[in-house]
Amino acid sequence: MNRLVKSSHISAFSAVILATFLTACYASQQEDKAVVSTEPTAKNIQIAAANAAQPVETATEAEIVVDTGPDIEFRGTISGDVLDLNDGGVTVETPAVKQFRKTGINPYNNMKTKVDNGYTIYSTACSGCHGHLAEGKLGPALADSYWTYPGNKKDKGLFETIYGGAAGMMGPQKGRLNQDEILQIMSWVRSLQNTDAKKAH
């Protein structure tokens, strides 16, 4: 009888410990989830930018094939006037630039080396107004889901705004950045959009 009582006490004691342990684990997981979901939006943007999923090298620069046919027309974001893409020899017409002019789709999107280089160029040319991680500063954020100019959701529109300028302090970058550099910057901005871009508040 004593042995039976002791065994049942041990079993009951083990069950209590196991139940306590499992409850504590579950509560800890819920706390972790709560911390993530209550992060301030600006912090979420920084985390998303810093920990963005690395782009996959879908192609290399050498593999870019330039389509035949005429170039498409690029227009000013505000004026609607046709943009002159002749920037006085600043731009070296790389295969990416030539192909972009045919399609309006950035060949550098998802090309890791260009995305990384795009951030380097962005940090010196754009971060003063748009923030170190595109969180917004004097200019609007580029890492959330809101676009001041809805056309900028497409590569063609984003290029037109950067190259030709927009309202306020967003002056044209024509002659300051070559068109290949603009495409690299755009590829980095798109890498932020390809993560779970936060809704603007």
PDB file of C-alpha atoms in Angstrom:
ATOM      1  CA  MET A   1       0.000   0.000   0.000  1.00  0.00           C
ATOM      2  CA  ASN A   2       2.819   2.436   0.877  1.00  0.00           C
ATOM      3  CA  ARG A   3       4.498   1.720  -2.448  1.00  0.00           C
ATOM      4  CA  LEU A   4       1.250   2.341  -4.330  1.00  0.00           C
ATOM      5  CA  VAL A   5       0.682   5.642  -2.522  1.00  0.00           C
ATOM      6  CA  LYS A   6       4.241   6.774  -3.163  1.00  0.00           C
ATOM      7  CA  SER A   7       3.984   5.900  -6.880  1.00  0.00           C
ATOM      8  CA  SER A   8       0.713   7.786  -7.214  1.00  0.00           C
ATOM      9  CA  HIS A   9       2.206  10.787  -5.383  1.00  0.00           C
ATOM     10  CA  ILE A  10       5.194  10.768  -7.728  1.00  0.00           C
ATOM     11  CA  SER A  11       2.943  10.494 -10.779  1.00  0.00           C
ATOM     12  CA  ALA A  12       0.709  13.333  -9.566  1.00  0.00           C
ATOM     13  CA  PHE A  13       3.748  15.466  -8.716  1.00  0.00           C
ATOM     14  CA  SER A  14       5.249  14.813 -12.201  1.00  0.00           C
ATOM     15  CA  ALA A  15       1.949  15.725 -13.854  1.00  0.00           C
ATOM     16  CA  VAL A  16       1.803  19.022 -11.933  1.00  0.00           C
ATOM     17  CA  ILE A  17       5.382  19.888 -12.914  1.00  0.00           C
ATOM     18  CA  LEU A  18       4.759  18.998 -16.552  1.00  0.00           C
ATOM     19  CA  ALA A  19       1.543  21.068 -16.655  1.00  0.00           C
ATOM     20  CA  THR A  20       3.329  24.040 -15.047  1.00  0.00           C
ATOM     21  CA  PHE A  21       6.220  23.768 -17.528  1.00  0.00           C
ATOM     22  CA  LEU A  22       3.923  23.597 -20.572  1.00  0.00           C
ATOM     23  CA  THR A  23       1.823  26.523 -19.336  1.00  0.00           C
ATOM     24  CA  ALA A  24       4.967  28.626 -18.806  1.00  0.00           C
ATOM     25  CA  CYS A  25       6.252  27.775 -22.294  1.00  0.00           C
ATOM     26  CA  TYR A  26       2.948  28.702 -23.913  1.00  0.00           C
ATOM     27  CA  ALA A  27       2.781  31.994 -21.978  1.00  0.00           C
ATOM     28  CA  SER A  28       6.363  32.825 -23.008  1.00  0.00           C
ATOM     29  CA  GLN A  29       5.547  32.266 -26.685  1.00  0.00           C
ATOM     30  CA  GLN A  30       2.500  34.522 -26.403  1.00  0.00           C
ATOM     31  CA  GLU A  31       4.614  37.253 -24.772  1.00  0.00           C
ATOM     32  CA  ASP A  32       7.153  37.030 -27.620  1.00  0.00           C
ATOM     33  CA  LYS A  33       4.356  37.413 -30.181  1.00  0.00           C
ATOM     34  CA  ALA A  34       2.900  40.360 -28.285  1.00  0.00           C
ATOM     35  CA  VAL A  35       6.280  42.159 -28.261  1.00  0.00           C
ATOM     36  CA  VAL A  36       6.635  41.783 -32.025  1.00  0.00           C
ATOM     37  CA  SER A  37       3.128  42.979 -32.785  1.00  0.00           C
ATOM     38  CA  THR A  38       3.309  46.031 -30.511  1.00  0.00           C
ATOM     39  CA  GLU A  39       6.595  47.404 -31.893  1.00  0.00           C
ATOM     40  CA  PRO A  40       6.300  51.050 -32.986  1.00  0.00           C
ATOM     41  CA  THR A  41       5.821  51.420 -36.744  1.00  0.00           C
ATOM     42  CA  ALA A  42       9.137  53.248 -37.250  1.00  0.00           C
ATOM     43  CA  LYS A  43      10.946  50.412 -35.482  1.00  0.00           C
ATOM     44  CA  ASN A  44       9.151  47.860 -37.653  1.00  0.00           C
ATOM     45  CA  ILE A  45      10.310  49.706 -40.763  1.00  0.00           C
ATOM     46  CA  GLN A  46      13.899  49.693 -39.511  1.00  0.00           C
ATOM     47  CA  ILE A  47      13.714  45.992 -38.702  1.00  0.00           C
ATOM     48  CA  ALA A  48      12.180  45.226 -42.088  1.00  0.00           C
ATOM     49  CA  ALA A  49      14.877  47.221 -43.841  1.00  0.00           C
ATOM     50  CA  ALA A  50      17.736  45.772 -41.823  1.00  0.00           C
ATOM     51  CA  ASN A  51      16.500  42.200 -42.032  1.00  0.00           C
ATOM     52  CA  ALA A  52      15.021  42.322 -45.536  1.00  0.00           C
ATOM     53  CA  ALA A  53      15.046  38.982 -47.260  1.00  0.00           C
ATOM     54  CA  GLN A  54      18.102  38.963 -49.443  1.00  0.00           C
ATOM     55  CA  PRO A  55      17.251  39.265 -53.122  1.00  0.00           C
ATOM     56  CA  VAL A  56      17.882  36.200 -55.212  1.00  0.00           C
ATOM     57  CA  GLU A  57      20.351  36.553 -58.048  1.00  0.00           C
ATOM     58  CA  THR A  58      17.908  35.841 -60.864  1.00  0.00           C
ATOM     59  CA  ALA A  59      20.357  37.168 -63.443  1.00  0.00           C
ATOM     60  CA  THR A  60      23.674  38.905 -63.757  1.00  0.00           C
ATOM     61  CA  GLU A  61      24.366  42.154 -65.535  1.00  0.00           C
ATOM     62  CA  ALA A  62      26.042  40.207 -68.348  1.00  0.00           C
ATOM     63  CA  GLU A  63      22.801  38.274 -68.962  1.00  0.00           C
ATOM     64  CA  ILE A  64      20.645  41.363 -69.627  1.00  0.00           C
ATOM     65  CA  VAL A  65      19.347  41.199 -73.188  1.00  0.00           C
ATOM     66  CA  VAL A  66      18.196  44.448 -74.752  1.00  0.00           C
ATOM     67  CA  ASP A  67      14.882  44.187 -76.602  1.00  0.00           C
ATOM     68  CA  THR A  68      14.542  45.511 -80.126  1.00  0.00           C
ATOM     69  CA  GLY A  69      12.070  48.231 -80.985  1.00  0.00           C
ATOM     70  CA  PRO A  70      11.579  51.843 -79.957  1.00  0.00           C
ATOM     71  CA  ASP A  71      12.119  53.317 -76.520  1.00  0.00           C
ATOM     72  CA  ILE A  72       9.018  54.118 -74.471  1.00  0.00           C
ATOM     73  CA  GLU A  73       8.230  57.690 -73.495  1.00  0.00           C
ATOM     74  CA  PHE A  74       9.095  58.975 -70.034  1.00  0.00           C
ATOM     75  CA  ARG A  75       7.192  61.986 -68.683  1.00  0.00           C
ATOM     76  CA  GLY A  76       7.619  64.389 -65.797  1.00  0.00           C
ATOM     77  CA  THR A  77       5.691  63.390 -62.681  1.00  0.00           C
ATOM     78  CA  ILE A  78       4.212  66.868 -62.175  1.00  0.00           C
ATOM     79  CA  SER A  79       4.310  68.526 -65.607  1.00  0.00           C
ATOM     80  CA  GLY A  80       3.565  65.517 -67.777  1.00  0.00           C
ATOM     81  CA  ASP A  81       6.107  66.825 -70.293  1.00  0.00           C
ATOM     82  CA  VAL A  82       8.325  64.346 -72.110  1.00  0.00           C
ATOM     83  CA  LEU A  83      11.617  63.913 -70.238  1.00  0.00           C
ATOM     84  CA  ASP A  84      14.843  64.446 -72.143  1.00  0.00           C
ATOM     85  CA  LEU A  85      16.970  61.420 -71.275  1.00  0.00           C
ATOM     86  CA  ASN A  86      20.053  63.045 -72.801  1.00  0.00           C
ATOM     87  CA  ASP A  87      21.817  64.213 -69.651  1.00  0.00           C
ATOM     88  CA  GLY A  88      24.933  65.630 -71.271  1.00  0.00           C
ATOM     89  CA  GLY A  89      27.003  62.457 -71.204  1.00  0.00           C
ATOM     90  CA  VAL A  90      26.541  61.769 -67.467  1.00  0.00           C
ATOM     91  CA  THR A  91      24.874  58.435 -68.235  1.00  0.00           C
ATOM     92  CA  VAL A  92      26.833  55.544 -69.640  1.00  0.00           C
ATOM     93  CA  GLU A  93      24.257  53.536 -71.532  1.00  0.00           C
ATOM     94  CA  THR A  94      24.594  50.152 -69.863  1.00  0.00           C
ATOM     95  CA  PRO A  95      22.502  47.186 -71.056  1.00  0.00           C
ATOM     96  CA  ALA A  96      20.237  47.748 -68.024  1.00  0.00           C
ATOM     97  CA  VAL A  97      19.601  51.386 -68.984  1.00  0.00           C
ATOM     98  CA  LYS A  98      18.936  50.451 -72.612  1.00  0.00           C
ATOM     99  CA  GLN A  99      16.544  47.662 -71.626  1.00  0.00           C
ATOM    100  CA  PHE A 100      14.756  49.857 -69.063  1.00  0.00           C
ATOM    101  CA  ARG A 101      14.115  52.464 -71.758  1.00  0.00           C
ATOM    102  CA  LYS A 102      12.401  49.787 -73.858  1.00  0.00           C
ATOM    103  CA  THR A 103      10.164  48.292 -71.143  1.00  0.00           C
ATOM    104  CA  GLY A 104      10.008  50.583 -68.104  1.00  0.00           C
ATOM    105  CA  ILE A 105      10.836  47.538 -65.956  1.00  0.00           C
ATOM    106  CA  ASN A 106      14.035  47.692 -63.917  1.00  0.00           C
ATOM    107  CA  PRO A 107      16.366  44.791 -64.862  1.00  0.00           C
ATOM    108  CA  TYR A 108      18.191  45.224 -61.532  1.00  0.00           C
ATOM    109  CA  ASN A 109      15.212  44.251 -59.360  1.00  0.00           C
ATOM    110  CA  ASN A 110      16.189  41.127 -57.368  1.00  0.00           C
ATOM    111  CA  MET A 111      19.823  41.350 -58.495  1.00  0.00           C
ATOM    112  CA  LYS A 112      21.554  41.261 -55.112  1.00  0.00           C
ATOM    113  CA  THR A 113      24.779  43.005 -56.077  1.00  0.00           C
ATOM    114  CA  LYS A 114      22.833  45.899 -57.619  1.00  0.00           C
ATOM    115  CA  VAL A 115      20.399  46.091 -54.674  1.00  0.00           C
ATOM    116  CA  ASP A 116      23.334  46.289 -52.240  1.00  0.00           C
ATOM    117  CA  ASN A 117      25.076  48.913 -54.357  1.00  0.00           C
ATOM    118  CA  GLY A 118      21.769  50.757 -54.684  1.00  0.00           C
ATOM    119  CA  TYR A 119      21.666  51.167 -50.906  1.00  0.00           C
ATOM    120  CA  THR A 120      25.210  52.574 -50.921  1.00  0.00           C
ATOM    121  CA  ILE A 121      24.228  55.186 -53.521  1.00  0.00           C
ATOM    122  CA  TYR A 122      20.911  55.877 -51.739  1.00  0.00           C
ATOM    123  CA  SER A 123      22.670  56.474 -48.418  1.00  0.00           C
ATOM    124  CA  THR A 124      24.780  59.292 -49.884  1.00  0.00           C
ATOM    125  CA  ALA A 125      22.292  60.797 -52.357  1.00  0.00           C
ATOM    126  CA  CYS A 126      18.841  60.285 -50.813  1.00  0.00           C
ATOM    127  CA  SER A 127      18.997  59.495 -47.090  1.00  0.00           C
ATOM    128  CA  GLY A 128      19.282  63.162 -46.049  1.00  0.00           C
ATOM    129  CA  CYS A 129      15.652  63.685 -47.069  1.00  0.00           C
ATOM    130  CA  HIS A 130      14.124  60.190 -47.041  1.00  0.00           C
ATOM    131  CA  GLY A 131      15.883  58.798 -43.947  1.00  0.00           C
ATOM    132  CA  HIS A 132      18.711  56.323 -43.485  1.00  0.00           C
ATOM    133  CA  LEU A 133      16.393  53.330 -43.971  1.00  0.00           C
ATOM    134  CA  ALA A 134      13.805  55.091 -46.133  1.00  0.00           C
ATOM    135  CA  GLU A 135      11.630  55.688 -43.067  1.00  0.00           C
ATOM    136  CA  GLY A 136      10.968  59.305 -44.074  1.00  0.00           C
ATOM    137  CA  LYS A 137      12.446  62.553 -42.830  1.00  0.00           C
ATOM    138  CA  LEU A 138      12.044  65.809 -44.783  1.00  0.00           C
ATOM    139  CA  GLY A 139      10.753  63.729 -47.678  1.00  0.00           C
ATOM    140  CA  PRO A 140       8.206  60.908 -47.479  1.00  0.00           C
ATOM    141  CA  ALA A 141       8.947  57.365 -46.364  1.00  0.00           C
ATOM    142  CA  LEU A 142       9.743  54.883 -49.110  1.00  0.00           C
ATOM    143  CA  ALA A 143       9.527  51.756 -46.956  1.00  0.00           C
ATOM    144  CA  ASP A 144       5.801  51.730 -46.277  1.00  0.00           C
ATOM    145  CA  SER A 145       2.779  50.993 -48.448  1.00  0.00           C
ATOM    146  CA  TYR A 146       1.845  54.627 -49.275  1.00  0.00           C
ATOM    147  CA  TRP A 147       3.097  56.484 -52.361  1.00  0.00           C
ATOM    148  CA  THR A 148       2.612  60.247 -52.712  1.00  0.00           C
ATOM    149  CA  TYR A 149       2.477  59.663 -56.470  1.00  0.00           C
ATOM    150  CA  PRO A 150       0.624  56.399 -57.176  1.00  0.00           C
ATOM    151  CA  GLY A 151       2.501  56.013 -60.474  1.00  0.00           C
ATOM    152  CA  ASN A 152       5.642  55.344 -58.422  1.00  0.00           C
ATOM    153  CA  LYS A 153       4.322  51.878 -57.600  1.00  0.00           C
ATOM    154  CA  LYS A 154       5.696  50.996 -61.055  1.00  0.00           C
ATOM    155  CA  ASP A 155       9.353  51.266 -61.988  1.00  0.00           C
ATOM    156  CA  LYS A 156       8.647  53.692 -64.828  1.00  0.00           C
ATOM    157  CA  GLY A 157       6.862  56.130 -62.501  1.00  0.00           C
ATOM    158  CA  LEU A 158       9.528  55.911 -59.803  1.00  0.00           C
ATOM    159  CA  PHE A 159      12.239  56.617 -62.377  1.00  0.00           C
ATOM    160  CA  GLU A 160      10.294  59.608 -63.716  1.00  0.00           C
ATOM    161  CA  THR A 161      10.029  61.090 -60.219  1.00  0.00           C
ATOM    162  CA  ILE A 162      13.698  60.573 -59.370  1.00  0.00           C
ATOM    163  CA  TYR A 163      15.073  61.643 -62.738  1.00  0.00           C
ATOM    164  CA  GLY A 164      12.696  64.510 -63.489  1.00  0.00           C
ATOM    165  CA  GLY A 165      11.830  65.633 -59.964  1.00  0.00           C
ATOM    166  CA  ALA A 166       8.503  66.248 -58.262  1.00  0.00           C
ATOM    167  CA  ALA A 167       6.821  68.813 -56.009  1.00  0.00           C
ATOM    168  CA  GLY A 168       8.438  70.429 -52.987  1.00  0.00           C
ATOM    169  CA  MET A 169      12.070  69.677 -52.271  1.00  0.00           C
ATOM    170  CA  MET A 170      12.290  66.711 -54.673  1.00  0.00           C
ATOM    171  CA  GLY A 171      14.440  68.272 -57.361  1.00  0.00           C
ATOM    172  CA  PRO A 172      15.395  66.425 -60.533  1.00  0.00           C
ATOM    173  CA  GLN A 173      18.362  64.118 -60.200  1.00  0.00           C
ATOM    174  CA  LYS A 174      19.128  64.408 -63.924  1.00  0.00           C
ATOM    175  CA  GLY A 175      22.830  65.213 -64.173  1.00  0.00           C
ATOM    176  CA  ARG A 176      23.438  64.456 -60.472  1.00  0.00           C
ATOM    177  CA  LEU A 177      22.984  60.708 -60.714  1.00  0.00           C
ATOM    178  CA  ASN A 178      23.446  58.737 -63.891  1.00  0.00           C
ATOM    179  CA  GLN A 179      20.521  56.610 -65.038  1.00  0.00           C
ATOM    180  CA  ASP A 180      22.230  53.359 -64.086  1.00  0.00           C
ATOM    181  CA  GLU A 181      22.696  54.647 -60.517  1.00  0.00           C
ATOM    182  CA  ILE A 182      19.004  55.585 -60.405  1.00  0.00           C
ATOM    183  CA  LEU A 183      18.068  52.044 -61.445  1.00  0.00           C
ATOM    184  CA  GLN A 184      20.273  50.648 -58.662  1.00  0.00           C
ATOM    185  CA  ILE A 185      18.663  52.936 -56.070  1.00  0.00           C
ATOM    186  CA  MET A 186      15.237  51.881 -57.337  1.00  0.00           C
ATOM    187  CA  SER A 187      16.175  48.197 -56.943  1.00  0.00           C
ATOM    188  CA  TRP A 188      16.985  48.800 -53.266  1.00  0.00           C
ATOM    189  CA  VAL A 189      13.716  50.677 -52.700  1.00  0.00           C
ATOM    190  CA  ARG A 190      11.843  47.804 -54.366  1.00  0.00           C
ATOM    191  CA  SER A 191      13.609  45.316 -52.073  1.00  0.00           C
ATOM    192  CA  LEU A 192      11.944  47.111 -49.144  1.00  0.00           C
ATOM    193  CA  GLN A 193       8.588  46.908 -50.867  1.00  0.00           C
ATOM    194  CA  ASN A 194       9.079  43.173 -51.491  1.00  0.00           C
ATOM    195  CA  THR A 195       9.200  42.610 -47.730  1.00  0.00           C
ATOM    196  CA  ASP A 196       6.042  43.030 -45.634  1.00  0.00           C
ATOM    197  CA  ALA A 197       5.778  46.807 -46.170  1.00  0.00           C
ATOM    198  CA  LYS A 198       4.014  48.473 -43.260  1.00  0.00           C
ATOM    199  CA  LYS A 199       0.890  50.530 -43.788  1.00  0.00           C
ATOM    200  CA  ALA A 200       1.472  54.268 -43.499  1.00  0.00           C
ATOM    201  CA  HIS A 201      -0.174  56.052 -40.559  1.00  0.00           C
TER     202      HIS A 201
END
